[in-house]
Tab-separated table of C-alpha atoms in Angstrom:
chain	number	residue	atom	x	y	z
A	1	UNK	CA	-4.038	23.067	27.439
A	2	UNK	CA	-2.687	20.617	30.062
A	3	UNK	CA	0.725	20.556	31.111
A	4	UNK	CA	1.286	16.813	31.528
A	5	UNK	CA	-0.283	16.918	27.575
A	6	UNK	CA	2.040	18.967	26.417
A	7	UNK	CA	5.288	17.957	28.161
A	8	UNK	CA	4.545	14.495	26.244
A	9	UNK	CA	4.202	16.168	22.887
A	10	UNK	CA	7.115	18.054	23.583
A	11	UNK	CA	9.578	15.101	24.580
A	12	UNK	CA	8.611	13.206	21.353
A	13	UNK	CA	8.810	15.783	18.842
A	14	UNK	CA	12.469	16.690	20.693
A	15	UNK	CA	13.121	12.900	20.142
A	16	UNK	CA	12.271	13.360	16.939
A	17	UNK	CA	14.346	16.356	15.737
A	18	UNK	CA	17.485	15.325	17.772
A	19	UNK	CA	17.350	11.827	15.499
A	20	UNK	CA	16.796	14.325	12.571
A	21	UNK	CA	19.625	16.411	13.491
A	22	UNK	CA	22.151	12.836	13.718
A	23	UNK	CA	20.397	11.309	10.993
A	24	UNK	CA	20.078	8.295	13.242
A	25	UNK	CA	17.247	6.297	11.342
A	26	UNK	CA	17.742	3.479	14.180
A	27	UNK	CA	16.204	5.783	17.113
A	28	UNK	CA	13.481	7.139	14.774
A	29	UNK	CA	12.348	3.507	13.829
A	30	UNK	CA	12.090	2.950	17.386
A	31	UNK	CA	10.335	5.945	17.907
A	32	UNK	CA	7.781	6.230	15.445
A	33	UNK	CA	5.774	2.981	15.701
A	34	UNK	CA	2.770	1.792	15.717
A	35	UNK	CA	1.545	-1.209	17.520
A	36	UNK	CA	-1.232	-1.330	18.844
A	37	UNK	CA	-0.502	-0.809	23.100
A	38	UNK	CA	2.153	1.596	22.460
A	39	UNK	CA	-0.372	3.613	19.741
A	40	UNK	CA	-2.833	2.705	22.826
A	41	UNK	CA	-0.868	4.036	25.434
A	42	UNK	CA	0.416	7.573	23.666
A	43	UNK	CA	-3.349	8.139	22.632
A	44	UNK	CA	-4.824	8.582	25.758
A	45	UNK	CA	-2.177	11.367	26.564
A	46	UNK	CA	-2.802	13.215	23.397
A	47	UNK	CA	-6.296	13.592	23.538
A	48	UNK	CA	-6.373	16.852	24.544
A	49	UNK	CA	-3.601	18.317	22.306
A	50	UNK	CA	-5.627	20.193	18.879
A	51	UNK	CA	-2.794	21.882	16.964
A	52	UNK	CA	0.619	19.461	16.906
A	53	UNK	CA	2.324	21.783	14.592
A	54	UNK	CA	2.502	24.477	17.015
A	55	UNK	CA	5.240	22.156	18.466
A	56	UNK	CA	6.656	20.466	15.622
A	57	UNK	CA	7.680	24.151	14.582
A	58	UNK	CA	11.023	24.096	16.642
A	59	UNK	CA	12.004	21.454	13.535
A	60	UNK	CA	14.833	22.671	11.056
A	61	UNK	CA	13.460	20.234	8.379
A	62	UNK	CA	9.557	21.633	7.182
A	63	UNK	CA	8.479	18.069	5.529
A	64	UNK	CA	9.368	16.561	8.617
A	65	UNK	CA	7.484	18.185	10.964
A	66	UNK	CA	4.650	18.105	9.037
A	67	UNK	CA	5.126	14.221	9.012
A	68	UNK	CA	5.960	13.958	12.733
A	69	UNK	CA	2.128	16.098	13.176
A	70	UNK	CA	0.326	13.520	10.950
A	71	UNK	CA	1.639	10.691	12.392
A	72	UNK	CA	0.964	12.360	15.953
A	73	UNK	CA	-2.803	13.192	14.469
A	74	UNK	CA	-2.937	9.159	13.956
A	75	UNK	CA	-2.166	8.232	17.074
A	76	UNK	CA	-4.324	10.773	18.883
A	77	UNK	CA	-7.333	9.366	16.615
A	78	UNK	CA	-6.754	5.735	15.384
A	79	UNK	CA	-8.261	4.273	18.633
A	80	UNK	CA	-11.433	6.083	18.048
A	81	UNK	CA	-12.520	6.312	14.272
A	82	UNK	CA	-13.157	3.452	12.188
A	83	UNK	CA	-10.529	1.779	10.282
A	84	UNK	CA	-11.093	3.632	6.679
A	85	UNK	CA	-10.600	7.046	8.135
A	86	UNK	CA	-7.194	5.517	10.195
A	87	UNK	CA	-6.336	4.617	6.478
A	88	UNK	CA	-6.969	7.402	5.342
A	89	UNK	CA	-4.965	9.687	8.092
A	90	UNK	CA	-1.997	6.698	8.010
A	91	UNK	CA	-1.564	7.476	3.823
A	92	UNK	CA	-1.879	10.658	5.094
A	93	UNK	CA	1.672	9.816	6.915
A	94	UNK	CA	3.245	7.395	4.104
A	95	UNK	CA	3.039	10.327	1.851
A	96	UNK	CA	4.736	12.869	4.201
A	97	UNK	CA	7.342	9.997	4.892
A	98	UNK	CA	8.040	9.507	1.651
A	99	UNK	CA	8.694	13.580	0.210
A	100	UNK	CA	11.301	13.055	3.601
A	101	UNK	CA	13.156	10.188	2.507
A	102	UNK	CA	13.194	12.040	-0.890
A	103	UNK	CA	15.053	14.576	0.492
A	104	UNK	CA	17.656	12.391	2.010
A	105	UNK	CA	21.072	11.538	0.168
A	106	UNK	CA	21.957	8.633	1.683
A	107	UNK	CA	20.707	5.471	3.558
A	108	UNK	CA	20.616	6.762	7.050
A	109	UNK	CA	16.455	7.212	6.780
A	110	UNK	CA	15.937	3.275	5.737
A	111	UNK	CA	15.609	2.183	9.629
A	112	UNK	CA	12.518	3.910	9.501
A	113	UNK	CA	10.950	2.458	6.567
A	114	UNK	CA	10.151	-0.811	7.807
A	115	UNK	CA	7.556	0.392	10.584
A	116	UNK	CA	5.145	2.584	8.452
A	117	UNK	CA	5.684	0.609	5.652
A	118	UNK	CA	4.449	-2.995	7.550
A	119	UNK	CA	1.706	-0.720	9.188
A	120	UNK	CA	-0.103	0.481	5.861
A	121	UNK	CA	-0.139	-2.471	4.391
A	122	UNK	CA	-1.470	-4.099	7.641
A	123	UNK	CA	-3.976	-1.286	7.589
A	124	UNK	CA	-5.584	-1.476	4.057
A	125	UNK	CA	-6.247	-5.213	5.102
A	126	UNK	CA	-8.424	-4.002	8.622
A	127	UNK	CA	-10.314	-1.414	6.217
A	128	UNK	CA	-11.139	-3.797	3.350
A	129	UNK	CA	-12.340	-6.525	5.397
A	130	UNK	CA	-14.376	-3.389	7.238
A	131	UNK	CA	-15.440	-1.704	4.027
A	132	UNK	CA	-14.880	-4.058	0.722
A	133	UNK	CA	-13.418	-1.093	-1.164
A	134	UNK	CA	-10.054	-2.293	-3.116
A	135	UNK	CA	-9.049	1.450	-3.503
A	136	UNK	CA	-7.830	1.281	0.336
A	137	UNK	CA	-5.276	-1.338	-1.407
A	138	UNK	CA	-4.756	0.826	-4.496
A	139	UNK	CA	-3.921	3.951	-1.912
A	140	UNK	CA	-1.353	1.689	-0.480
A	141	UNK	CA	-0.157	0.229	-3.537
A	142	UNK	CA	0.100	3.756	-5.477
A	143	UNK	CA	2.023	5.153	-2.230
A	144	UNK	CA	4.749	1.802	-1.802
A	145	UNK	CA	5.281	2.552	-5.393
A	146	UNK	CA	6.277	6.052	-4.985
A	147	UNK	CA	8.395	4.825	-2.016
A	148	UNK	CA	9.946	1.975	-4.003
A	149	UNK	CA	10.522	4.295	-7.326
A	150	UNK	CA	12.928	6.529	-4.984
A	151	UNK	CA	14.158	3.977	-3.411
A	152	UNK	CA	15.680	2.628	-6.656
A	153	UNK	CA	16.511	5.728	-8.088
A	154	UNK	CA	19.677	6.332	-6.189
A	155	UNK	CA	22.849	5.952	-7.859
A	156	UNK	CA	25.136	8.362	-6.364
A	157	UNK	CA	25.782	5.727	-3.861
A	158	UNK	CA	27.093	2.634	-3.309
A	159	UNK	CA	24.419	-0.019	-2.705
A	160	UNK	CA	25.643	-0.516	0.764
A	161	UNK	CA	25.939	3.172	1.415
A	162	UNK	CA	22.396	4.147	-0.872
A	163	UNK	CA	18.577	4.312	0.170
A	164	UNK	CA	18.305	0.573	-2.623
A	165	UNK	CA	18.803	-1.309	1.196
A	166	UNK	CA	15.188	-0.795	1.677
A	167	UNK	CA	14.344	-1.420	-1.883
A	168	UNK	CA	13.730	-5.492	-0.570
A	169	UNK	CA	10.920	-4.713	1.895
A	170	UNK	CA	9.085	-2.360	0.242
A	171	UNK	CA	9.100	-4.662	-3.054
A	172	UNK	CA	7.792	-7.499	-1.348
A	173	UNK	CA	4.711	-5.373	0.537
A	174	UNK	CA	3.855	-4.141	-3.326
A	175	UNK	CA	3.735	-7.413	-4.274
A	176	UNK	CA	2.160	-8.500	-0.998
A	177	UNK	CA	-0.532	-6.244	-2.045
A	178	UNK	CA	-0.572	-7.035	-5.364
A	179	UNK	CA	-2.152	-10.495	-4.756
A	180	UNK	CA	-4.486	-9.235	-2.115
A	181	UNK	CA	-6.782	-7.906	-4.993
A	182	UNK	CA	-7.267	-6.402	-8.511
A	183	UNK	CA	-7.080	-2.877	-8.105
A	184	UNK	CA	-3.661	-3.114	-7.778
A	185	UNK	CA	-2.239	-2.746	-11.719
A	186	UNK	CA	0.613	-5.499	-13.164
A	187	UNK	CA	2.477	-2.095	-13.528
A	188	UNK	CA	3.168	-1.787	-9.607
A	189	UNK	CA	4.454	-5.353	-9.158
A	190	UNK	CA	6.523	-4.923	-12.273
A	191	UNK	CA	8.247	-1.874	-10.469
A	192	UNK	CA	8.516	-4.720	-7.700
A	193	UNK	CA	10.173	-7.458	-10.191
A	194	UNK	CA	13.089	-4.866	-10.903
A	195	UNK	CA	14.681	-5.664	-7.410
A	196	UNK	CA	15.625	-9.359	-8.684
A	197	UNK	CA	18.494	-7.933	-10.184
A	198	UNK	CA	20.376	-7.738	-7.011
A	199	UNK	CA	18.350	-8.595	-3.792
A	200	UNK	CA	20.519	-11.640	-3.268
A	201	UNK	CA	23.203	-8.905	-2.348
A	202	UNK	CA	24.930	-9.340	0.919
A	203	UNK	CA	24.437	-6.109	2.391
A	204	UNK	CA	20.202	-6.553	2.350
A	205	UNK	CA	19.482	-8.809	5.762
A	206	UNK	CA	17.964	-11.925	5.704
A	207	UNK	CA	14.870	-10.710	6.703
A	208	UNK	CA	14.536	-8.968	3.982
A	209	UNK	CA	16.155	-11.348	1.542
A	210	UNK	CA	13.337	-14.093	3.011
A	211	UNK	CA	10.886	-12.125	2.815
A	212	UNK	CA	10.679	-10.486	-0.662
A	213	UNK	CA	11.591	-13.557	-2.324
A	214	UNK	CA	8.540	-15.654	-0.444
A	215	UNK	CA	5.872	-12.770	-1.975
A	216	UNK	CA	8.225	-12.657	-5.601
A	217	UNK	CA	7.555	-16.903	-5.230
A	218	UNK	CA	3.821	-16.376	-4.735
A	219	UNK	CA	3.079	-13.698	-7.218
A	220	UNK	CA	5.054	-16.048	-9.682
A	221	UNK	CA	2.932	-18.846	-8.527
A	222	UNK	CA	-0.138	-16.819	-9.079
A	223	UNK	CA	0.882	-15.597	-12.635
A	224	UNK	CA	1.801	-19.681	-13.583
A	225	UNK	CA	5.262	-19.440	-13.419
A	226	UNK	CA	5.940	-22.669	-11.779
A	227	UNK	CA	9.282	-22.998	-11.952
A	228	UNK	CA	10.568	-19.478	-11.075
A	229	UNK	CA	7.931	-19.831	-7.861
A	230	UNK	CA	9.594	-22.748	-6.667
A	231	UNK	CA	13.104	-21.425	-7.171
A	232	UNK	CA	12.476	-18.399	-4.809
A	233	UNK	CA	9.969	-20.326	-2.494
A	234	UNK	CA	12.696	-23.251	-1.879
A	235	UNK	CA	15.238	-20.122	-1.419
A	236	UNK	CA	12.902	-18.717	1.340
A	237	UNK	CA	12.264	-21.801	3.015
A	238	UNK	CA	15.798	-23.657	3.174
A	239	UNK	CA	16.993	-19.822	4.228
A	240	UNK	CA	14.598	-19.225	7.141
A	241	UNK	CA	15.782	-20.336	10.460
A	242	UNK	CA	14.475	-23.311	12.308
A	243	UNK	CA	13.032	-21.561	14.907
A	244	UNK	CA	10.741	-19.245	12.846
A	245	UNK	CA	8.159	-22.849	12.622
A	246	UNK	CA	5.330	-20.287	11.855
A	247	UNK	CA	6.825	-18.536	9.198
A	248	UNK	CA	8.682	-21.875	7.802
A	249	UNK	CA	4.821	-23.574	8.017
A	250	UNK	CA	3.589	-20.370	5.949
A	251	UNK	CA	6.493	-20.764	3.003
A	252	UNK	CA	5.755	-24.507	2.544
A	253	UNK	CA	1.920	-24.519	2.227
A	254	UNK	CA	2.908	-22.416	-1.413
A	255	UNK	CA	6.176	-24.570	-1.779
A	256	UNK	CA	4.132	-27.831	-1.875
A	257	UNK	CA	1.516	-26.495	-4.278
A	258	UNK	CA	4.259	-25.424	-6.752
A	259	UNK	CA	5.980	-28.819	-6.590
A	260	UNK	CA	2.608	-30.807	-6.759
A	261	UNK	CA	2.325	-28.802	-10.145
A	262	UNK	CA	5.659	-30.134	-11.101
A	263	UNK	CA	5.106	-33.826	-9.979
A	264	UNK	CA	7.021	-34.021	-6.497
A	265	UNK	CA	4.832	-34.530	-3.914
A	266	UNK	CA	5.203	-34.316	0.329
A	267	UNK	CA	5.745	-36.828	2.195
A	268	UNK	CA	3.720	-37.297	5.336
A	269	UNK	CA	6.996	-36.875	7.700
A	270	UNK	CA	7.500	-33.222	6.274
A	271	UNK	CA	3.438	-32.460	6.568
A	272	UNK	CA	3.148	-33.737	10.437
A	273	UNK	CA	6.372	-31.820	11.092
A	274	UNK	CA	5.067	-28.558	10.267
A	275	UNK	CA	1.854	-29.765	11.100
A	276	UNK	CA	-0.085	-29.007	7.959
A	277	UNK	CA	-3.741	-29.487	6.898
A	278	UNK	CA	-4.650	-33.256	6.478
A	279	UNK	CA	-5.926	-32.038	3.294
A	280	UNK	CA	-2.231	-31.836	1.714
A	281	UNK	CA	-1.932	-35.450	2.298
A	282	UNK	CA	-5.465	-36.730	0.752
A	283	UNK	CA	-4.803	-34.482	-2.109
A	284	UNK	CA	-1.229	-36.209	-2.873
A	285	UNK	CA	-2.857	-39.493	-2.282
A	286	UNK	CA	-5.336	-39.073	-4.517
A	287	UNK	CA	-3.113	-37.235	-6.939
A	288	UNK	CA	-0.493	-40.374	-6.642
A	289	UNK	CA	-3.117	-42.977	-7.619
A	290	UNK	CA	-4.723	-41.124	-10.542
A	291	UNK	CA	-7.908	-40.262	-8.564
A	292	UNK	CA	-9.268	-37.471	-9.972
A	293	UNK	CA	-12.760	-37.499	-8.513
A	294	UNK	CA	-11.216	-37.955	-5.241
A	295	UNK	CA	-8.210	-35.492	-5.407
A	296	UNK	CA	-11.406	-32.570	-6.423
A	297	UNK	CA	-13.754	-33.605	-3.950
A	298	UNK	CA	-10.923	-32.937	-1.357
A	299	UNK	CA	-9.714	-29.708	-2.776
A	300	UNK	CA	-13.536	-28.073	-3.155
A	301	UNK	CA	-14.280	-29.741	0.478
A	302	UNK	CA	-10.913	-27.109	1.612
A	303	UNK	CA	-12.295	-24.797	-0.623
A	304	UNK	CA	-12.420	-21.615	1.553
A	305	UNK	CA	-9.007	-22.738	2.911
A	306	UNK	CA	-7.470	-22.547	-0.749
A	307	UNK	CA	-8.998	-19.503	-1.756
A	308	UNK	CA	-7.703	-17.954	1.102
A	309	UNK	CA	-3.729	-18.799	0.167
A	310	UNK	CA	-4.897	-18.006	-3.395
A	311	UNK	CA	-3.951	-21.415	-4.689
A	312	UNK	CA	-7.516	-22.972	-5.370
A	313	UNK	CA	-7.300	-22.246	-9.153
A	314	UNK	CA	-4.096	-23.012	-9.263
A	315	UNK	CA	-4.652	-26.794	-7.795
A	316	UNK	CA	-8.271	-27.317	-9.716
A	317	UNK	CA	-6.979	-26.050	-13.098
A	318	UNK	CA	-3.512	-27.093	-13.296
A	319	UNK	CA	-3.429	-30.697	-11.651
A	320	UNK	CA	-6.331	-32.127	-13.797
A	321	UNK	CA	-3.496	-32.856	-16.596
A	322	UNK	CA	-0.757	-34.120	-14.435
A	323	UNK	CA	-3.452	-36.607	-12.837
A	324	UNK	CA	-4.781	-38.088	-16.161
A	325	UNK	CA	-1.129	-38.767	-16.943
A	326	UNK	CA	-0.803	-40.666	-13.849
A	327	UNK	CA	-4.242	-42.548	-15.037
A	328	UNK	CA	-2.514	-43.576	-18.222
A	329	UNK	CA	0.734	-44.862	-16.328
A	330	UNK	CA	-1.273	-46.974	-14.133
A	331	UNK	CA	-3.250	-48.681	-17.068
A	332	UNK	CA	0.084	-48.758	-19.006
A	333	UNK	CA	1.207	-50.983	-16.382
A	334	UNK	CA	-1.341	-53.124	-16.051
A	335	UNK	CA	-1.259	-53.805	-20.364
A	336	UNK	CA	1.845	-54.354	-19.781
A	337	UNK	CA	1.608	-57.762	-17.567
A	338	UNK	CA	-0.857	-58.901	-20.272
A	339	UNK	CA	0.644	-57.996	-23.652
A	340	UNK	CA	3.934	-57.124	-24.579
A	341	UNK	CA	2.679	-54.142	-27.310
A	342	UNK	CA	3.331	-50.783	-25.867
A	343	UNK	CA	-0.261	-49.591	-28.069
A	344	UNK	CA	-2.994	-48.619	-25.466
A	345	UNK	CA	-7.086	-49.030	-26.908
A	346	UNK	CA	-9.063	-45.616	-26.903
A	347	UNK	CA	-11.812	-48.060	-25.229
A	348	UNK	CA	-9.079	-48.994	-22.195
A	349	UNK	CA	-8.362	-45.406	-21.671
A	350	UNK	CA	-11.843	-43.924	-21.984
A	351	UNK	CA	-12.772	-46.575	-19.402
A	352	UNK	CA	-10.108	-45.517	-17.213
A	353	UNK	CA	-10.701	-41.545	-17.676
A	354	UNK	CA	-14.071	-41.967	-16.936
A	355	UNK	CA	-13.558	-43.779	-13.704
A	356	UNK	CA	-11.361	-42.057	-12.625
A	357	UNK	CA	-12.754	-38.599	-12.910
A	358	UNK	CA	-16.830	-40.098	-11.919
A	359	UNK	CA	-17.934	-38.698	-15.331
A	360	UNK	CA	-19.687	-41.965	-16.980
A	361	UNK	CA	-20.590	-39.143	-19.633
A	362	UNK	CA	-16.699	-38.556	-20.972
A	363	UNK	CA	-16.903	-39.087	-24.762
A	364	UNK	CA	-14.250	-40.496	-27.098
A	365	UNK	CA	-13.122	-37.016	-28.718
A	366	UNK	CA	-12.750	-35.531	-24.490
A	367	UNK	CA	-10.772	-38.150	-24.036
A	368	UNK	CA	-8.802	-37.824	-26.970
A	369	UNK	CA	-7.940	-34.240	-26.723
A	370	UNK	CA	-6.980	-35.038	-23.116
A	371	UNK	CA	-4.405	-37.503	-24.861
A	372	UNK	CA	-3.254	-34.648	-27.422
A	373	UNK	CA	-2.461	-32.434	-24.688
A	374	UNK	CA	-0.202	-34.861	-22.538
A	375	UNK	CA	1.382	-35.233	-25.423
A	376	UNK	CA	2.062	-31.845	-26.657
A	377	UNK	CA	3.671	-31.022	-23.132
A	378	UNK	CA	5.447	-34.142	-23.127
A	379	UNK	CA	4.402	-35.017	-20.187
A	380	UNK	CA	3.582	-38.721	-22.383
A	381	UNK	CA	5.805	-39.474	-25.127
A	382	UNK	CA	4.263	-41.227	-27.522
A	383	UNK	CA	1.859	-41.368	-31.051
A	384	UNK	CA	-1.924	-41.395	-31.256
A	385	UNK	CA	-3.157	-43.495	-34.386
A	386	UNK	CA	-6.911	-41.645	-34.800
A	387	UNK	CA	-8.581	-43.741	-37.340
A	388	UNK	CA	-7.236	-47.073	-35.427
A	389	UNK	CA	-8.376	-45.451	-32.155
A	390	UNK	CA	-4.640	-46.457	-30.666
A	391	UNK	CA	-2.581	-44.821	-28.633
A	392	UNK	CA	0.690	-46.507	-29.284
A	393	UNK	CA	3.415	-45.313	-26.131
A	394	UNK	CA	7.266	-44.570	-26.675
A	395	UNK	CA	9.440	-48.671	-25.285
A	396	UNK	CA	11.947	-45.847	-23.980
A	397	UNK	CA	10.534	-43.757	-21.044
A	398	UNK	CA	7.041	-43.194	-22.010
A	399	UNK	CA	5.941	-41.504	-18.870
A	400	UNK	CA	9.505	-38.885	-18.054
A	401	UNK	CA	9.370	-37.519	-14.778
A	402	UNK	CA	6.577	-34.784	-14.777
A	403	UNK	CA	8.995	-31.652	-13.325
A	404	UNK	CA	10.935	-32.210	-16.709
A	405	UNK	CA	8.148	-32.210	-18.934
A	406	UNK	CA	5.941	-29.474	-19.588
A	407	UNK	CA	6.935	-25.980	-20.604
A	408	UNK	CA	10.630	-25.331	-19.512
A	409	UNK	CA	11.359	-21.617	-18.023
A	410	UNK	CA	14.735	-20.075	-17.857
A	411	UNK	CA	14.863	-18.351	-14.141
């Protein structure tokens, strides 16, 4: 074996047991990572090393060294395999990592959570888009669990003092993963959910406080909880610093689909700011005026752009109701300058339903369970008369302001 090989092996695995030895989790995050030049650069002088563990055998702690060789086995071949098998050996690591920080007592391991935790969750996307297998997310998902159910589990400490400060990051990756497919079960973001009870604790970063609540707002958002997704998607975007424009532009593409939901819409000095999609604007335009036809031809237009944030359902399904509403307002408004009865025709509003939404075909009992529905949410306030085919409107606030209508959810 080559000298130059082995001195390198050497060096890091000394590295390695000396931030062992002063349970200095700092110096190990720094040393174990895994971008891409420096996995690049440490590669090519491995190449020629078979058997790590005949060095990692100076190491006191046995689960560690056996970690330290499977995450030097990655290195060595993650430049040269395809992206499965560099799954495969990096779970290979997460698992080892995780029997280690199960051994620890205290919080000095957490440092090193963050890099092998953001790099298998990075690495079951680059092997589904190569393969199209969901269990490369499951792997991940069933090992962040494990993590995440030690993690919580201590209570011999303090939280500032116990291995909970990493509990944030590795919640928000499970529920990162959660939405990236199915094969994920609702029983791993539910693990996930538990950290609600005290992430907004001081002694978690803001990093970490940003980040799991912008995944905990879009898995709400995905599961139809509108009103607890814009609570911790407002909290993630009013706490992230000016400077992070990227990340700030991420958070309020979600943040303006939950509010849209809810009746406030963005204005175009926020959109060109953060310089959103035109499409955001078209669809509140369209929403604003009651244009149903238009506000869906604009949304299935974007449609690969939607499905890719995981909000086209969400818009398409959810919106129809709101924009109807804002159908009736406008033709509300316009009996109004003509007769002073608050009763609306079924004949003016199946007119006005029809046009809006381009479907000349729209019969009387569509449009009347359309009716019954605003009404039920109380998103309309108001009494249908059937048999005299009225729809007679409350004098006092008929239309309420749609984010207090609707069903109400206690965050």
């Amino acid at each position: 074996m080559d000298v130059e090989y082995s001195s390198v092996v050497s060096a890091f695995v000394t590295s390695a047991q000396e931030g062992a030895m002063f349970e200095n989790g700092g110096a190990l995050a720094k040393l174990f990572v895994f971008s891409e030049k420096t996995i690049s650069i440490l590669s090519s002088k491995l190449q020629d090393v078979q058997d790590f563990g005949q060095y990692t055998i100076i190491m006191d702690n046995v689960l560690f060294a056996q970690f330290t060789s499977a995450y030097l086995e990655y290195v060595r071949d993650q430049p040269s395999i395809s992206r499965e098998e560099g799954h495969r050996l990096l779970c290979r690591a997460m698992e080892l990592f995780t029997a280690v920080m199960s051994g620890t007592k205290d919080s000095w391991l957490v440092p090193a959570i963050r890099p092998i935790a953001i790099a298998l969750c990075s690495s079951a996307r680059s092997a589904y888009r190569e393969t199209s297998d969901p269990v490369v997310y499951a792997q991940s998902a069933s090992l962040l669990l494990r993590l995440l159910i030690d993690l919580l589990g201590d209570t011999s400490n303090a939280l500032a003092s116990s291995k909970k400060l990493g509990s944030p990051l590795v919640a928000g990756l499970l529920l990162q993963i959660s939405l990236c497919t199915t094969a994920a079960p609702g029983a791993y973001a539910n693990k996930a959910l538990e950290v609600r009870a005290f992430w907004k604790a001081p002694v978690f970063s803001q990093r970490d406080r940003i980040g799991y609540s912008y995944w905990l707002g879009r898995y709400h958002l995905v599961c139809y909880s509108v009103d607890r997704a814009r609570v911790y998607l407002e909290y993630a975007f009013n706490s992230c610093p000016a400077w992070h424009y990227h990340n700030k532009r991420a958070i309020l593409r979600h943040l303006i689909v939950a509010n849209m939901i809810r009746g406030r819409l963005p204005n175009r000095r926020l959109i060109e700011k953060y310089q959103l999609e035109p499409v955001y604007l078209h669809l509140a335009y369209n929403f604003s005026k009651g244009n149903l036809a238009g506000f869906q031809y604009a949304l299935t237009a974007n449609i690969d752009f939607f499905r890719s944030q995981g909000n086209y359902l969400l818009l398409l399904e959810r919106t129809e109701i709101l924009i109807y509403r804002n159908v009736l307002a406008r033709l509300s408004r316009l009996n109004s300058g003509v007769a002073s009865s608050s009763a609306v025709s079924y004949n003016d509003i199946l007119a006005a339903f029809r046009l809006a939404s381009d479907n000349p075909g729209m019969d009387i009992f569509e449009m009347e369970s359309i009716l019954t529905s605003l009404l039920a949410q109380r998103f309309v306030r108001g009494y249908l008369f059937h048999h005299q085919r009225m729809l007679n409107l409350a004098r006092m606030q008929p239309f309420p302001f749609i984010y207090s209508g609707g069903t109400s959810e206690k965050i």
